[in-house]
CSV table of C-alpha atoms and ligand atoms in Angstrom, one decimal:
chain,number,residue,atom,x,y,z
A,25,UNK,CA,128.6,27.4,134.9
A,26,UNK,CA,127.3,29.3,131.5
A,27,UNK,CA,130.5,31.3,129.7
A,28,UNK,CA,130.0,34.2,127.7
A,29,UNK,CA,130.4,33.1,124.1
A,30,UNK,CA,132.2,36.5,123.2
A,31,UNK,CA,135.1,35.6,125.8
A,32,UNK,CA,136.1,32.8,123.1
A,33,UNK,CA,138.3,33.5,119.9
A,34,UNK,CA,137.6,31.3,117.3
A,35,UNK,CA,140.0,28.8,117.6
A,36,UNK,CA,139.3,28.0,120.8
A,37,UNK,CA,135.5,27.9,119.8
A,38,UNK,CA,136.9,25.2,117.6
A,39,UNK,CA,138.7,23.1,120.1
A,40,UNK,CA,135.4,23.3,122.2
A,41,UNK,CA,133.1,21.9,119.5
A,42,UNK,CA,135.8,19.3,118.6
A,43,UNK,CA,136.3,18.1,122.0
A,44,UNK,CA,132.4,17.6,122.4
A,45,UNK,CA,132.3,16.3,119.2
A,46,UNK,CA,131.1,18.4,116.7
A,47,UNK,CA,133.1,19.4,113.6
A,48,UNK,CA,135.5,22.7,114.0
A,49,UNK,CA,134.3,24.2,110.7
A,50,UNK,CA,131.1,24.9,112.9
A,51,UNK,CA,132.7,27.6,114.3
A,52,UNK,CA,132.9,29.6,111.4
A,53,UNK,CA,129.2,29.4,111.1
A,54,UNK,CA,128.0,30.3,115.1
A,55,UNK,CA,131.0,33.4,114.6
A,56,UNK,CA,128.9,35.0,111.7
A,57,UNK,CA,125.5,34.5,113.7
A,58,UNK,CA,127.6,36.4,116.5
A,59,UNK,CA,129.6,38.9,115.0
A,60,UNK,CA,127.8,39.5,111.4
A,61,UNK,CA,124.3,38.7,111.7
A,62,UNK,CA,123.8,39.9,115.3
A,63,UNK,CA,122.2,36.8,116.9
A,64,UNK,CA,120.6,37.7,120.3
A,65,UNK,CA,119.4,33.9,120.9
A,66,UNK,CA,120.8,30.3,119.5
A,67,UNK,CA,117.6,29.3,118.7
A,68,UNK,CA,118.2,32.2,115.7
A,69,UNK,CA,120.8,29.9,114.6
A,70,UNK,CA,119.1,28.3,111.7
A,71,UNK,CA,121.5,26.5,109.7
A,72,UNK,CA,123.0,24.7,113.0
A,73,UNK,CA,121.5,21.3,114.3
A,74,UNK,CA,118.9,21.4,116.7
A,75,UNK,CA,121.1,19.4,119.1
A,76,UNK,CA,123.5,22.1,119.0
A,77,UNK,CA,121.8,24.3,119.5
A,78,UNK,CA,120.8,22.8,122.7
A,79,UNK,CA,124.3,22.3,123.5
A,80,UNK,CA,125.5,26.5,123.4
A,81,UNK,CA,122.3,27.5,125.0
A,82,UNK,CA,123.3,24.9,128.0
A,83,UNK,CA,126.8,25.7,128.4
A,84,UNK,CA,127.3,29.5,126.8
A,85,UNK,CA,125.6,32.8,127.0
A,86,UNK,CA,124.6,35.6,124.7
A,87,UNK,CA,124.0,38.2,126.9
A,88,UNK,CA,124.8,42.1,126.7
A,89,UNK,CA,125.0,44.2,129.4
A,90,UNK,CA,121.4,45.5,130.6
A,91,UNK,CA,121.3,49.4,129.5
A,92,UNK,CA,120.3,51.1,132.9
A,93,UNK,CA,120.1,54.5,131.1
A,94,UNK,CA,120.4,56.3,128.0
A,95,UNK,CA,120.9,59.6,127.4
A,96,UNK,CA,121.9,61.9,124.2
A,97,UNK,CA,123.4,65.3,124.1
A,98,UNK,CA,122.3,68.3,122.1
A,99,UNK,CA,125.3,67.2,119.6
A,100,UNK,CA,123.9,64.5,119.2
A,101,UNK,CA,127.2,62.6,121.1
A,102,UNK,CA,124.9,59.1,122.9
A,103,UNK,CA,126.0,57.5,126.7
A,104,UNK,CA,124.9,54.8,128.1
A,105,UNK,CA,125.0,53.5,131.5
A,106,UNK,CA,125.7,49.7,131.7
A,107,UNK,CA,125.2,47.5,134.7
A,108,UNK,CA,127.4,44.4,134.9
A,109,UNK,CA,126.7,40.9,136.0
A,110,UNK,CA,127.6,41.3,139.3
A,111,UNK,CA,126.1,44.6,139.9
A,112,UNK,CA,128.7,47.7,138.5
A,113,UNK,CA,128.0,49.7,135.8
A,114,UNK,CA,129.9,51.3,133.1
A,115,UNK,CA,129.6,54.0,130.6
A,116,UNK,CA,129.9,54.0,126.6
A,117,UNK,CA,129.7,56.8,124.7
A,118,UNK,CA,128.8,56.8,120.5
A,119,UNK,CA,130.1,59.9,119.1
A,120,UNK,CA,128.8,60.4,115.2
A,121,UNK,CA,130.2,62.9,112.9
A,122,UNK,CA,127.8,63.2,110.0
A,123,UNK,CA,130.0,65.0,107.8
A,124,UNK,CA,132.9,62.8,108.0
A,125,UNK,CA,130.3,59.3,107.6
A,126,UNK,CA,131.4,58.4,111.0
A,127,UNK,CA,130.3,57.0,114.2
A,128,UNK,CA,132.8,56.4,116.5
A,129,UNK,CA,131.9,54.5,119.9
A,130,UNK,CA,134.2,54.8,123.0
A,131,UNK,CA,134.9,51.8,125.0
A,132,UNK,CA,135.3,50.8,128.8
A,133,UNK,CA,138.0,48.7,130.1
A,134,UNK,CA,137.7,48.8,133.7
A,135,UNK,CA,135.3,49.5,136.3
A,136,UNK,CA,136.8,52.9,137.4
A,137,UNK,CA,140.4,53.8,137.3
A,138,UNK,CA,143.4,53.2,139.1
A,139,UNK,CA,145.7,55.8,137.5
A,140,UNK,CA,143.5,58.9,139.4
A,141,UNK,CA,144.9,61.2,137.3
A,142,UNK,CA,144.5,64.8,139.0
A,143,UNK,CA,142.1,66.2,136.1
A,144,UNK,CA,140.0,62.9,135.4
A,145,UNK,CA,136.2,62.6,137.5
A,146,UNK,CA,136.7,59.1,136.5
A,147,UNK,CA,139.6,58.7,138.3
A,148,UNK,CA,137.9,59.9,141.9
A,149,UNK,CA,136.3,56.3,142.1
A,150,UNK,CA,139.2,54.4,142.2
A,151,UNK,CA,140.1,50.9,140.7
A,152,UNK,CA,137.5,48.6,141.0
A,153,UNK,CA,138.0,45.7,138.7
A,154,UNK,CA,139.0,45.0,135.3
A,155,UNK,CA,136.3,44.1,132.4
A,156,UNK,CA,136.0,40.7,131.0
A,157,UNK,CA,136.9,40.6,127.2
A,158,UNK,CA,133.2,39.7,126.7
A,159,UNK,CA,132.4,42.7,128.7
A,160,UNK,CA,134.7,45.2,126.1
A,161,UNK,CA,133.2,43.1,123.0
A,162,UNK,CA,129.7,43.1,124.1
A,163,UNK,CA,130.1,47.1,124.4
A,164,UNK,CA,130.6,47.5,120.6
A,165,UNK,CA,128.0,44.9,120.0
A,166,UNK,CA,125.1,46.7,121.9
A,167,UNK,CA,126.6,49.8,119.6
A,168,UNK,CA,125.9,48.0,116.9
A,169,UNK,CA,122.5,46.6,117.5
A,170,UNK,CA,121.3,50.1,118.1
A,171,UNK,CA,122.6,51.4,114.8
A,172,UNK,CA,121.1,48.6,113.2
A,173,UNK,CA,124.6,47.7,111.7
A,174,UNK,CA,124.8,43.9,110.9
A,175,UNK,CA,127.0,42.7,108.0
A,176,UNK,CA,130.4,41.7,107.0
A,177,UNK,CA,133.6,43.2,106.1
A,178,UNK,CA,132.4,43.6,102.7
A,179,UNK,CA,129.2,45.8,103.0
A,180,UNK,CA,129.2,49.2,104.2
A,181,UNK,CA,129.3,49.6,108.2
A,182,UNK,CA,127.9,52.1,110.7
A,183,UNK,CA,130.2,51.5,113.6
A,184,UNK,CA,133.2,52.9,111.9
A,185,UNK,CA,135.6,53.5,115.0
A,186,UNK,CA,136.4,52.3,118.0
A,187,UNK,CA,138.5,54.1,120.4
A,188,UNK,CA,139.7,52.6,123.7
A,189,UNK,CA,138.7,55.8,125.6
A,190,UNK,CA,136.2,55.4,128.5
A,191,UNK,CA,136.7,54.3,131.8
A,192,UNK,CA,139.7,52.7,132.4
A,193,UNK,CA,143.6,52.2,131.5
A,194,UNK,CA,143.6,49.9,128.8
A,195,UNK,CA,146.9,48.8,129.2
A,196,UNK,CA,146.4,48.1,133.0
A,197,UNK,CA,144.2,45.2,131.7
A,198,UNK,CA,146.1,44.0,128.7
A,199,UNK,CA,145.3,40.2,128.4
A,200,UNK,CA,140.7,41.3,128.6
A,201,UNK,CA,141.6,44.3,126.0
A,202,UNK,CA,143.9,41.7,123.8
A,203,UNK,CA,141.7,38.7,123.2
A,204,UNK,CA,138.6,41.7,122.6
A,205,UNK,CA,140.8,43.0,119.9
A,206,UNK,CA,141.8,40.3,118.8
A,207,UNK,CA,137.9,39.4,118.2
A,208,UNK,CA,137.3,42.6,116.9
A,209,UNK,CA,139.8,42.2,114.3
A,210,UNK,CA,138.7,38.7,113.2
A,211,UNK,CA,138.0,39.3,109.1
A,212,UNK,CA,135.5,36.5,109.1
A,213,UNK,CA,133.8,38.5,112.4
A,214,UNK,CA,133.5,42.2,113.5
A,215,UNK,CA,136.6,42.8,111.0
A,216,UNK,CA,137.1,46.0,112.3
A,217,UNK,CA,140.7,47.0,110.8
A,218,UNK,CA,143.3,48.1,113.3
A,219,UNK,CA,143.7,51.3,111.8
A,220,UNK,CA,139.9,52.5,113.1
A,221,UNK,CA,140.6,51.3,116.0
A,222,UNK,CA,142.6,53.7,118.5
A,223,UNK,CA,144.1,52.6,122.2
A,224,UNK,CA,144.8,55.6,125.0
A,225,UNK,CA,147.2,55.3,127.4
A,226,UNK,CA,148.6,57.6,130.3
A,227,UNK,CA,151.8,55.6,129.5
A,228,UNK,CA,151.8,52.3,130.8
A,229,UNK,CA,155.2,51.6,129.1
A,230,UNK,CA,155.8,48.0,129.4
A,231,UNK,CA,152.9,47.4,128.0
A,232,UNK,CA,153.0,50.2,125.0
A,233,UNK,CA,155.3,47.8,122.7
A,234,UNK,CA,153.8,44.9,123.4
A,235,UNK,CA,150.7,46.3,122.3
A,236,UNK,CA,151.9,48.1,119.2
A,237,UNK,CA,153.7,44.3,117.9
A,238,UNK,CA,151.1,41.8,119.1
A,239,UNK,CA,148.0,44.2,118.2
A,240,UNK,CA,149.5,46.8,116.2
A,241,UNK,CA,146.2,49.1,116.7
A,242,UNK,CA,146.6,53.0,116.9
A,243,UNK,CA,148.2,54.4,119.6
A,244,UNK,CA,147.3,57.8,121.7
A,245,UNK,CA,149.3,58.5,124.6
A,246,UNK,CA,147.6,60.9,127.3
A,247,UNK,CA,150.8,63.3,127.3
A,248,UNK,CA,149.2,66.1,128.9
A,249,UNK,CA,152.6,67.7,130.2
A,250,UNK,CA,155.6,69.1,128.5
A,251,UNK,CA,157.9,67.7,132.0
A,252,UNK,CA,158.3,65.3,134.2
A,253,UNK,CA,157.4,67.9,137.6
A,254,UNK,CA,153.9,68.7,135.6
A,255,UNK,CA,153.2,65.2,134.5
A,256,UNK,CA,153.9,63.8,137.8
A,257,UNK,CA,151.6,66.2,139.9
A,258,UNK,CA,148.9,65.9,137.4
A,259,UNK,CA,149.4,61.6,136.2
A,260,UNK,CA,150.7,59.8,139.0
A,261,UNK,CA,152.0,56.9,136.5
A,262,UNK,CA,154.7,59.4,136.0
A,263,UNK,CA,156.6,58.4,138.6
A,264,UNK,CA,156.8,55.1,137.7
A,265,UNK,CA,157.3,55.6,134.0
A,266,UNK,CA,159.0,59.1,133.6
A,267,UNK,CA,159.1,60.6,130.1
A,268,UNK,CA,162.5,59.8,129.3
A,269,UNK,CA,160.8,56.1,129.4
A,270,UNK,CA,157.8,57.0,127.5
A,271,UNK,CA,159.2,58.8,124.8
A,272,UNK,CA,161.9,56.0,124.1
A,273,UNK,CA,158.7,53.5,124.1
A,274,UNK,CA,157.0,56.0,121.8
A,275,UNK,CA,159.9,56.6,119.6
A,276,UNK,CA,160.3,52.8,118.9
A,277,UNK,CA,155.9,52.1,118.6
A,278,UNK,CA,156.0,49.6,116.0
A,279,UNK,CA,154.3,50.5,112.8
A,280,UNK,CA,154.8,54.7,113.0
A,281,UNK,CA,155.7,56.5,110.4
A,282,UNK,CA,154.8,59.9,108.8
A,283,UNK,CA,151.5,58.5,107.4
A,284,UNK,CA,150.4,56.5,110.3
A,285,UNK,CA,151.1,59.4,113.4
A,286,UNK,CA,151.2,58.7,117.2
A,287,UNK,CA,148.6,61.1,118.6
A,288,UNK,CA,149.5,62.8,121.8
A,289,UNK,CA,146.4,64.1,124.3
A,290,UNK,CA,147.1,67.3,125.8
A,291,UNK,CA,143.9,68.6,128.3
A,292,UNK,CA,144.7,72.3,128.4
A,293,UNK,CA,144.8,73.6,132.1
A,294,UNK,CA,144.4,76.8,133.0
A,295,UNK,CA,148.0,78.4,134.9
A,296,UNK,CA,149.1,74.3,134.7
A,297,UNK,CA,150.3,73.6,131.6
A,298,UNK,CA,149.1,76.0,129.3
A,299,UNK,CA,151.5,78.4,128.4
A,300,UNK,CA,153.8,79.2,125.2
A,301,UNK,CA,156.8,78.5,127.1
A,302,UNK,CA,155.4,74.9,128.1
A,303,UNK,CA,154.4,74.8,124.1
A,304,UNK,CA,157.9,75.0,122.9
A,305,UNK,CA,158.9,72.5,126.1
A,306,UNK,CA,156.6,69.9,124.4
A,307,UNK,CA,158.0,70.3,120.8
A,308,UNK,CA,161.5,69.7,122.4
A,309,UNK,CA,160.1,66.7,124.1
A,310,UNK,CA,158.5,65.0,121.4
A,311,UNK,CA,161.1,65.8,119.1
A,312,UNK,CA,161.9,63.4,116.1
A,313,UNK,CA,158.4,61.3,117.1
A,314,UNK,CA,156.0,61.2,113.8
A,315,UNK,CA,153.0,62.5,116.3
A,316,UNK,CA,149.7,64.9,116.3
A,317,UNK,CA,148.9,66.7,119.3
A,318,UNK,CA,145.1,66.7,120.2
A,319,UNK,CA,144.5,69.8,122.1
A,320,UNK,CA,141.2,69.0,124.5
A,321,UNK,CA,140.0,71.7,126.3
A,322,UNK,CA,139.3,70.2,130.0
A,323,UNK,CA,136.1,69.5,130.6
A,324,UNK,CA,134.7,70.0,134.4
A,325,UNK,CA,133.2,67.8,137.1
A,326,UNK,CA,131.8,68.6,140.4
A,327,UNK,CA,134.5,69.5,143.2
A,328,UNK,CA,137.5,69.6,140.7
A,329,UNK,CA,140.4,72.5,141.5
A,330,UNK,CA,140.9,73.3,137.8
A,331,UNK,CA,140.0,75.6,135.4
A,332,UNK,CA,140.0,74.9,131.4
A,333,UNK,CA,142.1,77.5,129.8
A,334,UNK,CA,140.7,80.3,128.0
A,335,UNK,CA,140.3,79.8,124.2
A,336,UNK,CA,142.6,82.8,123.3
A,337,UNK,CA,145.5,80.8,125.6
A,338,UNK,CA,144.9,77.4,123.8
A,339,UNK,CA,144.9,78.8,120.5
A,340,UNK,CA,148.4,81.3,121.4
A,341,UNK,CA,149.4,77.1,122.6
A,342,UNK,CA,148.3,75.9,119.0
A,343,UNK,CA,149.6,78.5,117.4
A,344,UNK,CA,153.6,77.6,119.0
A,345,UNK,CA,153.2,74.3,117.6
A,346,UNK,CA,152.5,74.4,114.6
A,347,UNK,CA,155.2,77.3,113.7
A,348,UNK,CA,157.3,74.8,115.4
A,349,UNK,CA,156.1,71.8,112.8
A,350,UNK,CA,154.0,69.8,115.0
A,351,UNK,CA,150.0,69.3,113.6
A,352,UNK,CA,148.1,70.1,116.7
A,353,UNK,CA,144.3,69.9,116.2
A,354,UNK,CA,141.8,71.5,119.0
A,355,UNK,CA,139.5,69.0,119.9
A,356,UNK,CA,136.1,70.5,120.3
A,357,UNK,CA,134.1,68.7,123.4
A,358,UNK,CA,131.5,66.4,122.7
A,359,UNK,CA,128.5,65.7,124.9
A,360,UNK,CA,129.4,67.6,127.7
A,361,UNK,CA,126.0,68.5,128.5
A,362,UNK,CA,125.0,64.6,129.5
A,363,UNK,CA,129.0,64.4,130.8
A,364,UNK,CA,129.7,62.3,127.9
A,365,UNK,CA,133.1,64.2,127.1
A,366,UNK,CA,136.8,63.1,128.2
A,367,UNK,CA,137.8,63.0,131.6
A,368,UNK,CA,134.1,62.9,132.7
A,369,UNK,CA,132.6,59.4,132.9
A,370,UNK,CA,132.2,57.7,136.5
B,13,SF4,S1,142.4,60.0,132.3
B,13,SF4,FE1,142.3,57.8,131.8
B,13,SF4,S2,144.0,56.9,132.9
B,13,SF4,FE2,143.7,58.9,133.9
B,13,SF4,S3,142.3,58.5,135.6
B,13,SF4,FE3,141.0,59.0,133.8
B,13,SF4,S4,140.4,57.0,132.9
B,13,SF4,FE4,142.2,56.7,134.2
């Protein structure tokens, strides 16, 4: 059976070619057709032998998702719908910010979700299977062939960020989202450097370390209550990981310093977890931790039983933290009109 070419880091691309024969140092070349130059087809692959050719378009396949719609908000903020090989679709969102040069494309790593976080539509449908590290890298690639972005490290890009946002916990799939990374971050590929590139969790804390020391990308925990009797009604995971777990785990995330902050998510929910005492709760919590706090505003979803706080409330919660010394930044929703924003895909 054909394999997806993007499931291979290039090493093992290399032991492929060498155990059928052909030199390793081809890899190199086939990697910058893939990840630089944006090859749809091997026949595209000029400066390999024709034979060769033959060979991948055999045994390996090229393919993206099929895009089974397309829409783009009034902010400009793009989804797509994906379908899968075998039939179940995903969403993507791109999420460009003019003024700052950016374009910034949230990424899928599971069909659905198995965390079912209270406040998350995503989380109604469920777990349904993890994505294929060809399926996370051919996200950013279809990203890039619509912004026309081919290259290498060295000229200027137009996929700037990646952030490990859509459906999905990232760290409940940790081997698919490593090797993707791991391709992403390739400097003679995608060369994407780890600090654009930002992975959310809701606190999967074996896996937090692990991640920060073997991929060492940015980290943004989905915090979203100041204790453990809020978190747990509103993020199951809590129960299994309280916060005296998580913030150990985030204390210790390799690499953290001052410059180079843990972000914490906080969805503000009206009467939930929105109040100035909760504020000063959460300042106690994350005490000592070099962290921002990304205040999001939730978003709705059909049948949902909450209610986003009222601006005066989140900004009264803003205003708490910062006089306390924590930067907290209000997140202003993007592409909630096509239910592009957080918390809404499905
Ligand atoms: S917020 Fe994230 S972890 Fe929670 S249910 Fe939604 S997709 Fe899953």
């Amino acid at each position: 059976m054909a394999h997806s070419l993007f499931d291979f880091l290039k090493p093992e691309l290399s032991q492929v070619l060498t155990e059928k024969g052909y030199p390793s140092w081809r890899a190199q070349q086939i990697w910058e057709w893939l990840y630089q130059k944006g090859a749809l087809s091997f026949e595209e692959m000029s400066n390999l032998p024709q034979n060769m050719r033959a060979f991948l378009a055999e045994n390996f396949l090229l393919q993206r998702p099929v895009q089974l719609r397309h829409e783009v908000s009034k902010d400009k903020t793009e989804k797509w719908r994906l379908v899968l090989e075998d039939g179940n679709s995903i969403e993507m969102v791109l999420i460009p910010e003019e003024e700052r040069e950016r374009n910034t494309l949230c990424v899928s790593s599971q069909v659905g979700c198995g965390v079912r976080c209270a406040f998350c539509f995503t989380g109604t449908m469920g777990f349904v299977r993890n994505l294929e590290a060809h399926e996370i890298v051919s996200q950013i690639l279809l990203a890039r062939d619509f912004l026309k972005d081919v290259g290498s490290a060295h000229q200027k890009r137009t996929l700037t960020n990646i952030v490990l946002m859509g459906m999905g916990e990232p760290l409940h799939n940790y081997s698919n989202i490593s090797k993707a990374l791991q391709i992403l971050m390739d400097p003679s590929g995608l060369a994407f450097s780890k600090r654009r590139i930002t992975l959310s969790t809701a606190g999967v804390v074996p896996f937090m370390k692990k991640c920060g020391e073997e991929l060492g990308v940015n980290l943004a925990v989905s915090l979203h209550a100041p204790n453990d009797a809020i978190r747990s009604r509103i993020i199951p995971l809590n129960q299994h990981y309280p916060l005296a777990q998580l913030m150990d785990v985030c204390r210790n995330y390799p690499g953290i310093n001052t410059a180079r902050r843990l972000t914490f998510e906080y969805v503000m929910l009206k009467d939930v977890n929105d109040s100035k005492v909760h504020a000063k709760e959460l300042v106690g919590l994350i005490q000592g931790i070099p962290a921002k706090i990304n205040l999001i505003p939730w978003n709705p979803w059909p049948d949902a039983h909450f209610e986003t706080s009222p601006f005066e409330r989140i900004e009264a919660f803003q205003n708490v933290l910062e006089n306390l010394g924590v930067p907290a930044f209000l997140r202003t929703p993007r592409g909630q009109d096509i239910s592009a924003a957080c918390g809404q895909l499905k």
